CSV table of C-alpha atoms in Angstrom, one decimal:
chain,number,residue,atom,x,y,z
A,295,UNK,CA,-0.2,-16.8,-2.1
A,296,UNK,CA,-1.3,-13.2,-1.5
A,297,UNK,CA,-4.7,-13.7,0.1
A,298,UNK,CA,-6.3,-16.3,2.2
A,299,UNK,CA,-9.8,-16.4,0.7
A,300,UNK,CA,-12.5,-17.9,3.0
A,301,UNK,CA,-14.5,-20.7,1.3
A,302,UNK,CA,-17.7,-18.7,1.5
A,303,UNK,CA,-16.1,-15.7,-0.3
A,304,UNK,CA,-14.6,-18.0,-2.9
A,305,UNK,CA,-17.9,-19.6,-3.6
A,306,UNK,CA,-19.6,-16.2,-3.8
A,307,UNK,CA,-17.2,-14.9,-6.4
A,308,UNK,CA,-17.3,-18.0,-8.4
A,309,UNK,CA,-21.0,-17.5,-8.9
A,310,UNK,CA,-21.4,-13.7,-9.0
A,311,UNK,CA,-19.8,-10.3,-8.6
A,312,UNK,CA,-17.2,-9.4,-6.0
A,313,UNK,CA,-18.5,-7.7,-2.9
A,314,UNK,CA,-16.2,-4.7,-2.3
A,315,UNK,CA,-16.5,-4.9,1.5
A,316,UNK,CA,-15.8,-8.7,1.5
A,317,UNK,CA,-12.7,-8.2,-0.7
A,318,UNK,CA,-11.4,-5.4,1.5
A,319,UNK,CA,-12.0,-7.6,4.6
A,320,UNK,CA,-10.1,-10.4,2.9
A,321,UNK,CA,-7.2,-8.1,2.3
A,322,UNK,CA,-7.2,-6.8,5.9
A,323,UNK,CA,-7.3,-10.3,7.3
A,324,UNK,CA,-4.7,-11.8,4.9
A,325,UNK,CA,-2.2,-9.0,4.9
A,326,UNK,CA,-2.4,-7.3,8.4
A,327,UNK,CA,0.9,-5.6,8.3
A,328,UNK,CA,0.2,-4.0,4.9
A,329,UNK,CA,-3.3,-3.1,6.1
A,330,UNK,CA,-1.9,-1.4,9.2
A,331,UNK,CA,0.8,0.5,7.2
A,332,UNK,CA,-1.7,1.8,4.6
A,333,UNK,CA,-4.2,2.6,7.3
A,334,UNK,CA,-1.6,4.6,9.3
A,335,UNK,CA,-0.4,6.7,6.3
A,336,UNK,CA,-4.0,7.3,5.2
A,337,UNK,CA,-4.8,8.5,8.7
A,338,UNK,CA,-1.7,10.7,8.9
A,339,UNK,CA,-2.6,12.3,5.6
A,340,UNK,CA,-6.2,12.9,6.8
A,341,UNK,CA,-4.9,14.6,9.9
A,342,UNK,CA,-2.7,17.0,8.1
A,343,UNK,CA,-2.6,19.6,5.4
A,344,UNK,CA,0.5,17.9,3.8
A,345,UNK,CA,0.5,16.8,0.2
A,346,UNK,CA,1.3,13.2,1.3
A,347,UNK,CA,2.1,11.0,4.2
A,348,UNK,CA,4.5,8.2,4.0
A,349,UNK,CA,6.0,5.3,5.9
A,350,UNK,CA,9.7,5.4,6.4
A,351,UNK,CA,10.1,2.6,8.9
A,352,UNK,CA,11.3,-0.7,7.4
A,353,UNK,CA,9.1,-3.8,8.1
A,354,UNK,CA,10.2,-5.7,11.2
A,355,UNK,CA,10.8,-8.9,9.2
A,356,UNK,CA,10.6,-10.7,5.9
A,357,UNK,CA,6.9,-11.8,6.5
A,358,UNK,CA,5.8,-8.2,6.9
A,359,UNK,CA,7.9,-7.1,4.0
A,360,UNK,CA,6.3,-9.8,1.8
A,361,UNK,CA,2.8,-8.6,2.8
A,362,UNK,CA,3.6,-5.0,1.8
A,363,UNK,CA,5.2,-6.1,-1.4
A,364,UNK,CA,2.2,-8.3,-2.3
A,365,UNK,CA,-0.3,-5.5,-1.5
A,366,UNK,CA,1.5,-2.9,-3.6
A,367,UNK,CA,2.3,-5.3,-6.5
A,368,UNK,CA,-1.3,-6.4,-7.0
A,369,UNK,CA,-3.3,-3.9,-9.0
A,370,UNK,CA,-6.6,-5.2,-7.5
A,371,UNK,CA,-5.4,-5.1,-3.9
A,372,UNK,CA,-3.8,-1.7,-4.3
A,373,UNK,CA,-6.9,-0.3,-6.0
A,374,UNK,CA,-9.1,-1.8,-3.3
A,375,UNK,CA,-7.0,-0.2,-0.6
A,376,UNK,CA,-7.1,3.1,-2.4
A,377,UNK,CA,-10.9,3.0,-2.7
A,378,UNK,CA,-11.3,1.9,0.9
A,379,UNK,CA,-9.1,4.6,2.4
A,380,UNK,CA,-9.9,7.3,-0.2
A,381,UNK,CA,-6.2,7.9,-1.2
A,382,UNK,CA,-3.8,7.5,-4.1
A,383,UNK,CA,-0.9,5.2,-3.1
A,384,UNK,CA,2.6,5.3,-4.3
A,385,UNK,CA,5.4,2.9,-3.4
A,386,UNK,CA,9.2,2.8,-3.2
A,387,UNK,CA,11.7,0.1,-2.2
A,388,UNK,CA,10.2,-2.5,0.1
A,389,UNK,CA,8.6,-0.3,2.7
A,390,UNK,CA,8.0,3.3,1.7
A,391,UNK,CA,4.3,3.5,1.1
A,392,UNK,CA,2.9,7.0,0.6
A,393,UNK,CA,-0.7,8.1,0.7
A,394,UNK,CA,-1.6,11.1,-1.5
A,395,UNK,CA,-4.9,12.8,-1.8
A,396,UNK,CA,-7.2,11.5,-4.6
A,397,UNK,CA,-6.3,12.9,-7.9
A,398,UNK,CA,-2.8,13.7,-6.9
A,399,UNK,CA,-1.2,11.6,-9.7
A,400,UNK,CA,-0.7,14.8,-11.7
A,401,UNK,CA,0.8,16.8,-8.8
A,402,UNK,CA,4.4,17.8,-8.5
A,403,UNK,CA,4.8,16.0,-5.2
A,404,UNK,CA,3.5,12.7,-6.7
A,405,UNK,CA,5.7,13.0,-9.7
A,406,UNK,CA,8.7,13.7,-7.5
A,407,UNK,CA,7.9,10.7,-5.2
A,408,UNK,CA,7.4,8.3,-8.1
A,409,UNK,CA,10.3,9.5,-10.3
A,410,UNK,CA,13.5,7.7,-11.1
A,411,UNK,CA,15.3,10.4,-9.1
A,412,UNK,CA,13.0,9.9,-6.1
A,413,UNK,CA,13.6,6.2,-6.2
A,414,UNK,CA,17.4,6.5,-6.3
A,415,UNK,CA,17.5,9.1,-3.6
A,416,UNK,CA,15.5,6.7,-1.3
A,417,UNK,CA,18.2,4.0,-1.5
A,418,UNK,CA,20.4,3.1,1.4
A,419,UNK,CA,22.6,0.1,2.3
A,420,UNK,CA,19.9,-1.0,4.9
A,421,UNK,CA,17.3,-1.3,2.1
A,422,UNK,CA,19.3,-3.3,-0.4
A,423,UNK,CA,18.1,-6.7,0.8
A,424,UNK,CA,14.5,-5.9,-0.2
């Protein structure tokens, strides 16, 4: 299960629209490692003039790796994180999350990062278990 949904939130969404802040809070509380990682790369991007900021440190364990994979694999979670942090996210392997500026999907840096070549260049024996 990706998210631990509080009963009050589950009841609210069963009877009406999803509150964006409540959804984001559920993601933050359910996937703290993923939240921390995305938060950090978004802050790094905001503090620089670079085209993107990325995480190159593997998760400390399988639980954290699983959180990051669940967050990046879910369109809804990923989009919620992008809206909340005001970034476009890209993902490689089991840990390399990158934050790009909004609208960067057409940029050369984004295309390089998300290309087949970029994926292959980011492989190493240490990452093959993910």
